Short mmCIF file of C-alpha atoms in Angstrom, two decimals:
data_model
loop_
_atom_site.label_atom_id
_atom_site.label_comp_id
_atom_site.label_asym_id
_atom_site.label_seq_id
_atom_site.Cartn_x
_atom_site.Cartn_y
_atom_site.Cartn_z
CA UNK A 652 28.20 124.50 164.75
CA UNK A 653 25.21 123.03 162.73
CA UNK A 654 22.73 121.09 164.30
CA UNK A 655 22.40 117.24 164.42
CA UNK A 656 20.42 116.65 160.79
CA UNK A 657 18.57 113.31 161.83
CA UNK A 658 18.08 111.02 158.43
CA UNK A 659 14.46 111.22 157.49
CA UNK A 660 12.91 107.75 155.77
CA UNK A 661 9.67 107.13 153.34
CA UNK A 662 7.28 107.92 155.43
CA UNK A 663 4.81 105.20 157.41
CA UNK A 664 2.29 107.29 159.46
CA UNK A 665 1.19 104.81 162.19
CA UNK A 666 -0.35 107.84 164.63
CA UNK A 667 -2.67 109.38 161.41
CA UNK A 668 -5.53 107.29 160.55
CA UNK A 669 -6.55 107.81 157.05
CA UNK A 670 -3.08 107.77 155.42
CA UNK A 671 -1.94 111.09 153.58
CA UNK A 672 -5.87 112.97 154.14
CA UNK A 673 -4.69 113.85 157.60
CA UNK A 674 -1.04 113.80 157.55
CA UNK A 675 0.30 117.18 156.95
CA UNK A 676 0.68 118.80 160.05
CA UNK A 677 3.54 121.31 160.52
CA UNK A 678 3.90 124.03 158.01
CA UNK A 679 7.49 126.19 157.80
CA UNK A 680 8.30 129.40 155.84
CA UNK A 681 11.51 130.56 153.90
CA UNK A 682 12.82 134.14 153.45
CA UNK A 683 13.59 133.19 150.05
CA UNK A 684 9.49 133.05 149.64
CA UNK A 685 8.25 129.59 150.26
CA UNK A 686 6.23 127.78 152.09
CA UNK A 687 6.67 124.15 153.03
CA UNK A 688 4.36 121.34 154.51
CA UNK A 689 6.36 118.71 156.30
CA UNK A 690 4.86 115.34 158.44
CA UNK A 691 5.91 114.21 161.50
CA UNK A 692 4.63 110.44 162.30
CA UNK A 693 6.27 110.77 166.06
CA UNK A 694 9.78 109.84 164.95
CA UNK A 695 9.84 110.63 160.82
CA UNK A 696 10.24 114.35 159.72
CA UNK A 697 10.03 114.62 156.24
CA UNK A 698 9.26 117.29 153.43
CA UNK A 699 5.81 116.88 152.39
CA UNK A 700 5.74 119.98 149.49
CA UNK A 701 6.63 123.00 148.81
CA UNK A 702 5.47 125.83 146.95
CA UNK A 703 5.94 129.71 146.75
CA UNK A 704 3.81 132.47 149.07
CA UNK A 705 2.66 134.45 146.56
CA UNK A 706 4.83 137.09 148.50
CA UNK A 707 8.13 138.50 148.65
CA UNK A 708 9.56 138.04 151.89
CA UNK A 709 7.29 136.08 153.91
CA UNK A 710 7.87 136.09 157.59
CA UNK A 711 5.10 134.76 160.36
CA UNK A 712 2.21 132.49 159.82
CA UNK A 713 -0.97 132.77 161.15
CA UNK A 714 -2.96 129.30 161.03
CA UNK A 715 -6.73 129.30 161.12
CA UNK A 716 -8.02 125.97 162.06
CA UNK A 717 -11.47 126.16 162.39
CA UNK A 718 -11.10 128.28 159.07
CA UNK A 719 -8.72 125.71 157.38
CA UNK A 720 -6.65 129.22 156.19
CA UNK A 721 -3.39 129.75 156.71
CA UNK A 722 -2.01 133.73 156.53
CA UNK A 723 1.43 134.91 155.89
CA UNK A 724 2.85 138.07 156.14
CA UNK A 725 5.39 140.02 153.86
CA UNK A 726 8.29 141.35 155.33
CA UNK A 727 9.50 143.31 152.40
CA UNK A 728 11.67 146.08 153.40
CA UNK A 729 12.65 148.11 150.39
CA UNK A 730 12.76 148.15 146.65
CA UNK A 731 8.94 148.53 146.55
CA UNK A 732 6.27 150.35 147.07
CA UNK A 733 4.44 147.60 149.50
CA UNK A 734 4.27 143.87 150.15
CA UNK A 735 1.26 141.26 150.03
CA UNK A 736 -0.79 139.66 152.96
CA UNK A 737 -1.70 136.45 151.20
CA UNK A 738 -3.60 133.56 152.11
CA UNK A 739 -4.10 130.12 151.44
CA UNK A 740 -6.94 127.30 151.99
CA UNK A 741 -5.80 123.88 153.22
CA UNK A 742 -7.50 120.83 151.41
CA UNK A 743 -7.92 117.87 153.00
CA UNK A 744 -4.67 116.20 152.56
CA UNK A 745 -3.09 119.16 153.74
CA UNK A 746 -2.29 120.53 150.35
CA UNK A 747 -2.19 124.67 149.90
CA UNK A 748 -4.10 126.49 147.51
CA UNK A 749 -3.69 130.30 147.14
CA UNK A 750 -7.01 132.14 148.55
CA UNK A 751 -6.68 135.67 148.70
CA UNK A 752 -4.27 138.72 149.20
CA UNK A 753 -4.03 142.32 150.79
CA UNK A 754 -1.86 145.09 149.77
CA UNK A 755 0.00 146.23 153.09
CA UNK A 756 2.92 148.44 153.53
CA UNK A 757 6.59 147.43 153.93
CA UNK A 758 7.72 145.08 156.95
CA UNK A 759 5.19 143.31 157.56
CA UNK A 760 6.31 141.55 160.97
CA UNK A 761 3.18 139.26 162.48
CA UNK A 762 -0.36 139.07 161.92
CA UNK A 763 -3.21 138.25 164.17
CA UNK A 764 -7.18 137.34 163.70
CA UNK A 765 -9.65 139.15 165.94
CA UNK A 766 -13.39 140.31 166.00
CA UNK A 767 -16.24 138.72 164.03
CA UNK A 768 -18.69 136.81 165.91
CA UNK A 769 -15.82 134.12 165.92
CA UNK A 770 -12.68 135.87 166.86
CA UNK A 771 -11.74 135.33 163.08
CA UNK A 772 -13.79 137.98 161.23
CA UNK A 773 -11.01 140.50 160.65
CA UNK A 774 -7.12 140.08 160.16
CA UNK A 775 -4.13 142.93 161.17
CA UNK A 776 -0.53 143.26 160.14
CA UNK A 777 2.13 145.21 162.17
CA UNK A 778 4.76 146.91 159.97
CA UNK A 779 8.30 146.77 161.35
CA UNK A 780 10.33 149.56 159.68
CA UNK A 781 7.52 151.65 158.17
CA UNK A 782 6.03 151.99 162.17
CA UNK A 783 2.42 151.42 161.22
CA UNK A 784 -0.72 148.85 161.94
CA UNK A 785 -3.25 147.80 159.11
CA UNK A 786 -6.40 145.67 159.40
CA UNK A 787 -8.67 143.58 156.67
CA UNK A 788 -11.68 142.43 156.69
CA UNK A 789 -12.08 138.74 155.82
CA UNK A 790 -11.86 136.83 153.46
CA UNK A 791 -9.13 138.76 151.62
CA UNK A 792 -9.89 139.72 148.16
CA UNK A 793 -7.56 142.14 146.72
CA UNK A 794 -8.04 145.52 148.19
CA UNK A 795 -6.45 147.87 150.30
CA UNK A 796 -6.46 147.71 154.34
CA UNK A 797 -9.71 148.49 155.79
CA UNK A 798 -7.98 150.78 158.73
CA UNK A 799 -4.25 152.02 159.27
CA UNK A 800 -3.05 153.56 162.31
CA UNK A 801 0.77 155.09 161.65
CA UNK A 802 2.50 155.28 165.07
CA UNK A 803 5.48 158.29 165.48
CA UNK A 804 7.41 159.79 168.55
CA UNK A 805 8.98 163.33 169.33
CA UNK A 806 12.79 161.78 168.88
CA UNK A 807 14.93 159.02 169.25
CA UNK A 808 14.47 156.46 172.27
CA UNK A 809 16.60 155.25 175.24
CA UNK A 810 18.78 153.41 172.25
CA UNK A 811 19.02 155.83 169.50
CA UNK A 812 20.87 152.30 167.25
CA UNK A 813 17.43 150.60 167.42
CA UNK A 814 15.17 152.96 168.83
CA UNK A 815 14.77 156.03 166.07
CA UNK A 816 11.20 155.38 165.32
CA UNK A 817 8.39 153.55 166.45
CA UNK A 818 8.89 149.99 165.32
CA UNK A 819 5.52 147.64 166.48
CA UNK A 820 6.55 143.71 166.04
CA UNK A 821 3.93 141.80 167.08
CA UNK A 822 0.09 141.46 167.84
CA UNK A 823 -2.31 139.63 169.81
CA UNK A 824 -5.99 138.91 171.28
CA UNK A 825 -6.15 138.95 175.48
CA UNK A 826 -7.90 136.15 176.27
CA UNK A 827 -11.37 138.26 176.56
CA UNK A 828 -11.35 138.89 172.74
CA UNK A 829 -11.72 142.78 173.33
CA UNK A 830 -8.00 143.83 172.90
CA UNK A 831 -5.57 143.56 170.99
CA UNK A 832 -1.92 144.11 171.84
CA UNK A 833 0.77 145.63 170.05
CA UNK A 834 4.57 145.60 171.57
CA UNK A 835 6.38 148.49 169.97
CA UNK A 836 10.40 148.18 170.38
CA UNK A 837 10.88 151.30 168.92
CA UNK A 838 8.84 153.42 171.11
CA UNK A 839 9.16 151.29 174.40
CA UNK A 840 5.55 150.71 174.48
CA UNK A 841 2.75 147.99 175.01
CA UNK A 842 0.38 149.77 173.00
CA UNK A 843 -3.36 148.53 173.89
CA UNK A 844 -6.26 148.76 171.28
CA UNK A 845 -10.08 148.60 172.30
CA UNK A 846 -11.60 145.74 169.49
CA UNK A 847 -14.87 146.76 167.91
CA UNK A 848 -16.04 143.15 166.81
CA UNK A 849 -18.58 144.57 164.66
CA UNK A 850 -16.50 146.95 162.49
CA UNK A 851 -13.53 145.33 163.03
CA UNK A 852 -12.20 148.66 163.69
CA UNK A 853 -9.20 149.27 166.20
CA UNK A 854 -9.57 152.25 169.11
CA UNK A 855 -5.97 153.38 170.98
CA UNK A 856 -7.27 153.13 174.87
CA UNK A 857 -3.67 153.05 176.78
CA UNK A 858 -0.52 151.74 177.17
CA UNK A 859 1.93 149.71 179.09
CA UNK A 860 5.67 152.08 179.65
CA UNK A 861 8.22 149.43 180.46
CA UNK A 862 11.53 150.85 182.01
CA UNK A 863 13.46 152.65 178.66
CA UNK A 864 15.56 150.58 176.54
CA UNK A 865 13.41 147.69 177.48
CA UNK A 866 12.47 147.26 173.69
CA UNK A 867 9.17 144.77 174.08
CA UNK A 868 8.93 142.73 171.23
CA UNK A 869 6.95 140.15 171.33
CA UNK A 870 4.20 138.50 173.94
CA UNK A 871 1.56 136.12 175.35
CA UNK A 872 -1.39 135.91 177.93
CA UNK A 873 -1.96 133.08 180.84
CA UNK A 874 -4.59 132.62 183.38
CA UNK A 875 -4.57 129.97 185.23
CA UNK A 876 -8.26 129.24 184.64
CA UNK A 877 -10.01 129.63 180.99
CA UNK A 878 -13.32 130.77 182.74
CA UNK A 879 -14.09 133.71 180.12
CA UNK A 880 -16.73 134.82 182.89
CA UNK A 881 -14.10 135.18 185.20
CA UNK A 882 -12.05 137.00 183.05
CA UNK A 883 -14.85 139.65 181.70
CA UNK A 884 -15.70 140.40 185.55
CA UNK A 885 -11.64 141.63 186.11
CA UNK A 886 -10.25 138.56 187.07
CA UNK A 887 -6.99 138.99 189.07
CA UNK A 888 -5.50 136.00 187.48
CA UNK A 889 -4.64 136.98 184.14
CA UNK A 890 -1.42 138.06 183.33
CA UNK A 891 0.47 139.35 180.04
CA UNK A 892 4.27 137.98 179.63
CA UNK A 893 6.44 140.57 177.15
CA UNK A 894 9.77 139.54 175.80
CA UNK A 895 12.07 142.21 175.54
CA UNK A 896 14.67 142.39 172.86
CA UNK A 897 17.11 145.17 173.65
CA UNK A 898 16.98 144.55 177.56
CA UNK A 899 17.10 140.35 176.83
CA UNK A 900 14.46 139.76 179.25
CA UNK A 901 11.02 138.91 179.80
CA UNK A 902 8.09 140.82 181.75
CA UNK A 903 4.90 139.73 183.82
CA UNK A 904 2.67 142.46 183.69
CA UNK A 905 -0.67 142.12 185.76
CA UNK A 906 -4.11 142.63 183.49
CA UNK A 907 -6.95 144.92 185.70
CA UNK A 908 -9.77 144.47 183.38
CA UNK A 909 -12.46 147.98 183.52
CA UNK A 910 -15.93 147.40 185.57
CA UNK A 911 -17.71 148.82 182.44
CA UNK A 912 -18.03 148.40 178.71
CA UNK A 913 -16.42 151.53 178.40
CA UNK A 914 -13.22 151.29 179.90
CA UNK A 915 -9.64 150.09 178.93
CA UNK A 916 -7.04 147.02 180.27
CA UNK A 917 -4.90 148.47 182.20
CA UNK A 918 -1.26 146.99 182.97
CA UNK A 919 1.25 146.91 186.58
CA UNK A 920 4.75 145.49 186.19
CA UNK A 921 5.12 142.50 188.72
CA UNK A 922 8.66 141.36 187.76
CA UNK A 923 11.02 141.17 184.96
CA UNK A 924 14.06 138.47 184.36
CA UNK A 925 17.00 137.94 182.28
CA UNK A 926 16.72 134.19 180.24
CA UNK A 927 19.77 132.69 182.39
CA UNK A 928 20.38 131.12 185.98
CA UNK A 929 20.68 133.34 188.82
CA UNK A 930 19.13 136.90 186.77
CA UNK A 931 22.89 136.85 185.05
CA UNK A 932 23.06 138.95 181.94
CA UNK A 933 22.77 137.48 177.99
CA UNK A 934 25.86 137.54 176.61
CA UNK A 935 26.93 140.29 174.06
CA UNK A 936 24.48 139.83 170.63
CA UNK A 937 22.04 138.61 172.59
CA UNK A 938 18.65 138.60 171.44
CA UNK A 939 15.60 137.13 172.57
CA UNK A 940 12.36 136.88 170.30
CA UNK A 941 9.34 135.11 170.88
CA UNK A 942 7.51 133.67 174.38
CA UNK A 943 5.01 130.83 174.48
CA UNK A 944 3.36 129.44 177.72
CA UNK A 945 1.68 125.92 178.27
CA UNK A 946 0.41 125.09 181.49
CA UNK A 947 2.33 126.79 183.96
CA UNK A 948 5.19 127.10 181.94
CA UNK A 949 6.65 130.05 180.19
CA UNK A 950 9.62 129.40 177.54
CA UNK A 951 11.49 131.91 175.03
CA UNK A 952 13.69 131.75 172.36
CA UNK A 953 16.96 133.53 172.87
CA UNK A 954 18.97 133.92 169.64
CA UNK A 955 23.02 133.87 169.11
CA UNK A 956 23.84 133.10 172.86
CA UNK A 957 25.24 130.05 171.51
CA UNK A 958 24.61 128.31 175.13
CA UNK A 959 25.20 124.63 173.91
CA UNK A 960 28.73 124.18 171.34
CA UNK A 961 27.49 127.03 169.26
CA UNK A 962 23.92 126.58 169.19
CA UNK A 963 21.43 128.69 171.05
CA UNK A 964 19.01 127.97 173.19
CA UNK A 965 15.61 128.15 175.23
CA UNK A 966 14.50 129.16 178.43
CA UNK A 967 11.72 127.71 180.69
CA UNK A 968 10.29 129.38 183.25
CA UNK A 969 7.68 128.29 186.41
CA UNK A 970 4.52 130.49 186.57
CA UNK A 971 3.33 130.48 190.48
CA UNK A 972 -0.53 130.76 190.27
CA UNK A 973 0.15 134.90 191.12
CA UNK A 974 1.28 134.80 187.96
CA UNK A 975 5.36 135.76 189.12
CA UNK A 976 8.13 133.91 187.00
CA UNK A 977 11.17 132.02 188.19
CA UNK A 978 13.92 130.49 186.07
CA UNK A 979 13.80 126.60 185.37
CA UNK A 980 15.98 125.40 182.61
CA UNK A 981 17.95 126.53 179.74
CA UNK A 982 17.79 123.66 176.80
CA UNK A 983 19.13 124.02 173.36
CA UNK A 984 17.59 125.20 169.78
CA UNK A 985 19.39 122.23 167.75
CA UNK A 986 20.40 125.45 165.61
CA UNK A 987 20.91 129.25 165.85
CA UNK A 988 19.02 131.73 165.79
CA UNK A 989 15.84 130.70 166.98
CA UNK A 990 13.05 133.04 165.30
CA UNK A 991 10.01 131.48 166.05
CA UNK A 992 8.55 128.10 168.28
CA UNK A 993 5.34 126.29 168.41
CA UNK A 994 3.96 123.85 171.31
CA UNK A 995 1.72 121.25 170.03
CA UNK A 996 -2.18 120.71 171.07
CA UNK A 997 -0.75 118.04 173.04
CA UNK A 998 1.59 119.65 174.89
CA UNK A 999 4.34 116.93 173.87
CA UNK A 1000 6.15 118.15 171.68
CA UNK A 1001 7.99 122.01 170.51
CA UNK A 1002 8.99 122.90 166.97
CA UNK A 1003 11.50 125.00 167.45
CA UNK A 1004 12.36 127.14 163.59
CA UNK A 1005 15.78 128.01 163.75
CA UNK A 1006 16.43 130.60 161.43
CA UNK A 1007 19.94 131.00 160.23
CA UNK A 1008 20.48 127.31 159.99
CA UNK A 1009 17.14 126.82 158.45
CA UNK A 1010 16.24 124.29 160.42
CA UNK A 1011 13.26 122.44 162.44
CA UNK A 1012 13.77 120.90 165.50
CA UNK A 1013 11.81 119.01 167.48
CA UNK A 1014 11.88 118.08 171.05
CA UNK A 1015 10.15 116.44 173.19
CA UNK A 1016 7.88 118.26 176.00
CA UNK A 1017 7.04 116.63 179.50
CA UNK A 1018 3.23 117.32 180.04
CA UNK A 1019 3.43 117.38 183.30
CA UNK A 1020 6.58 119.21 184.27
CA UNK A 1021 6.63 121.08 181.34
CA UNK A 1022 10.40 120.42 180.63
CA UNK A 1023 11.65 120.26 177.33
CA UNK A 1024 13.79 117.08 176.81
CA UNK A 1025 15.59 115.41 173.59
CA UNK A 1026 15.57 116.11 170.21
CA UNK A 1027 13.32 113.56 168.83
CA UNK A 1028 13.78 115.06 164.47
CA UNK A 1029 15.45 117.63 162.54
CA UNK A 1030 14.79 118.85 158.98
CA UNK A 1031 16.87 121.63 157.25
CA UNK A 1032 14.35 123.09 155.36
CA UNK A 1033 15.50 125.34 151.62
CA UNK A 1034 19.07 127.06 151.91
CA UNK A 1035 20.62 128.16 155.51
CA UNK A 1036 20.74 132.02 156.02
CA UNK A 1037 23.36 134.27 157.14
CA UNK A 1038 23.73 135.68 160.95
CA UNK A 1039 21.76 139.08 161.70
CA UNK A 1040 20.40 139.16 157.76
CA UNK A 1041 16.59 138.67 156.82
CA UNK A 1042 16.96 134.83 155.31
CA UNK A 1043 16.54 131.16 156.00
CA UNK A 1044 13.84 129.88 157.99
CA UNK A 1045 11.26 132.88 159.20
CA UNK A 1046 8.18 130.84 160.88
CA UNK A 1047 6.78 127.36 161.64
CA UNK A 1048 3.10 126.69 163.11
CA UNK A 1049 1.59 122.97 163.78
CA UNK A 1050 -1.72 122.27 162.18
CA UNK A 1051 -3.32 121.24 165.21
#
């Protein structure tokens, strides 16, 4: 079933003072190698431009606000020799203009800023199907990574289907700014890399083992308090949440920070569910993909469980201030196969980026319960994609 397209109308932007300076503030990418801006006054969703990525087959964004840069990774899988991390600046009314690029290798899944004196001194790319890591210094200007680490394993993994190689999908800062965090699905691993902020240069220091056939894909960090001091003393608070694609669950894994400079995070498994009511198991083709918290509120996309008249859906989760999950609501996508989801500054509203039906919905958010509530606009954005293949809508990211 196709999700509820709500009309869109010529545009009057009552919450954006300035007019069209300040308006854009979502921006979506398409497999077929675009990248569109699109407005949304608090009711209107419309298509603000388009243009292509300068890429093949792009597939995450990163967004760089203080930076006003936008990244976008290349998911190219074969039929070349490489793809292109490119990179845009974003003017003042929102409009892209190409910046930079980096030669990576194939499969480029996510990307991630880190080190610098700002956190945003140095960008890295995980690679999908060729099993490998790469790293730039900023700005981008052509050349080739400034460190690659190639991951490999002694044979196949608890699910020989999905689990021949290593196969690293996403990356991501703890809240410190010293490590960075790469799930592997391939390998079964939550591989942990010591930041040198300086350099920009990447050390292995450990790893998380989640039960085999777990397959981690994808994950986030909460605290319940932002006190960095806290956190660079070992802080008991902070805790890293991994989905996990081939078991369809998520993980809590409690962070023990080292005493000294020279040590590494180490993770504990607290608890691990399943997306549904009552622990009960996704149904068959299953898969979830990407976690988000706000607040004390977890959510995760689950795609082609077709939980509500053939559309899938999302899960919320409670976070107790031990950092332990329990189950709180399952709400729909507006669409299938839910790829990617961003929470606004706010807190009040989620763009959800459905990927087969190339669509954006958005819902509202309760701040204060953290529930997810009706779909307030919908925009197909390019042509819809077909289940399980590598098109329609890869990634949306507010501007905010």
């Amino acid at each position: 079933m196709s999700p509820t397209m709500l009309p869109t109308h010529s545009l009057i932007l009552p919450l954006f003072m300035g007019g069209l300076a300040s308006a854009a503030n979502l921006w979506a990418t398409h497999y077929s190698g675009t990248i569109h801006s699109l407005v949304f006054s608090g009711i209107d969703f419309t298509l603000n431009s388009s243009l292509s990525t300068g890429n093949n087959v792009p597939s995450w964004i990163t967004y760089d606000g203080p930076g006003k840069s936008l990244y976008i990774a290349d998911e190219m899988f074969s039929g070349a020799a490489g793809g292109n991390l490119t990179s845009f600046a974003i003017g003042s009314n929102g409009a892209l203009t190409a910046k930079g690029k980096g030669s990576t290798p194939l499969s480029g899944v996510a990307t991630a800023l880190y080190g610098g004196s700002d956190g945003r001194g140095f960008i890295v790319s995980v690679h999908y199907s060729t099993s490998q890591l790469t790293t730039f210094k900023l700005p981008l200007n052509g050349g080739q990574p400034l460190q690659s680490l190639k991951y490999t394993m002694s044979g196949p993994g608890y699910n020989p289907g999905r689990q021949e190689a290593p196969h690293p999908h996403h990356a991501f800062v703890d809240p410190t700014g010293d490590y960075l965090i790469v799930p592997d699905l391939g390998a079964d691993l939550i591989r942990i890399n010591k930041i040198d902020k300086i350099s920009g240069k990447l050390a292995e220091c450990g790893t998380g083992k989640p039960v085999p056939g777990t397959g981690p894909r994808h994950g986030v960090f909460w605290t319940p308090t932002r006190s960095q001091s806290r956190i660079r003393r070992g802080t008991k608070d902070t805790t890293l949440f991994i989905a996990n694609e081939l078991s369809n669950s998520v993980s809590g894994w409690k962070v023990s920070y080292p005493s000294g400079s020279g040590g590494c995070l180490s993770l504990t498994l607290k608890n691990t569910l399943t997306p549904y009511e009552g622990n009960s198991s996704a149904p068959l083709g299953t898969k979830v993909a990407e976690v988000k918290v706000k607040g004390s509120s977890l959510y995760m996309t689950n795609r082609n469980d077709k939980k509500f008249s053939g559309n899938d859906s999302i899960t919320q989760y409670s976070i107790a201030s031990d950092g332990t999950i329990a189950w709180t609501d399952n709400t729909s996508s507006y669409g299938t196969y839910p790829r990617t989801f961003d929470i606004n500054k706010a807190g009040d509203f989620v763009a959800i980026g459905d990927q087969t039906t190339a669509n954006v919905a958005i819902v509202a958010r309760d701040t204060m319960t953290g529930r997810l509530g009706k779909l307030v606009a919908n925009l197909r954005i390019g042509t819809a994609g077909t289940p399980e293949n590598e098109d329609g809508l890869s990634a949306v990211v507010w501007s905010d």
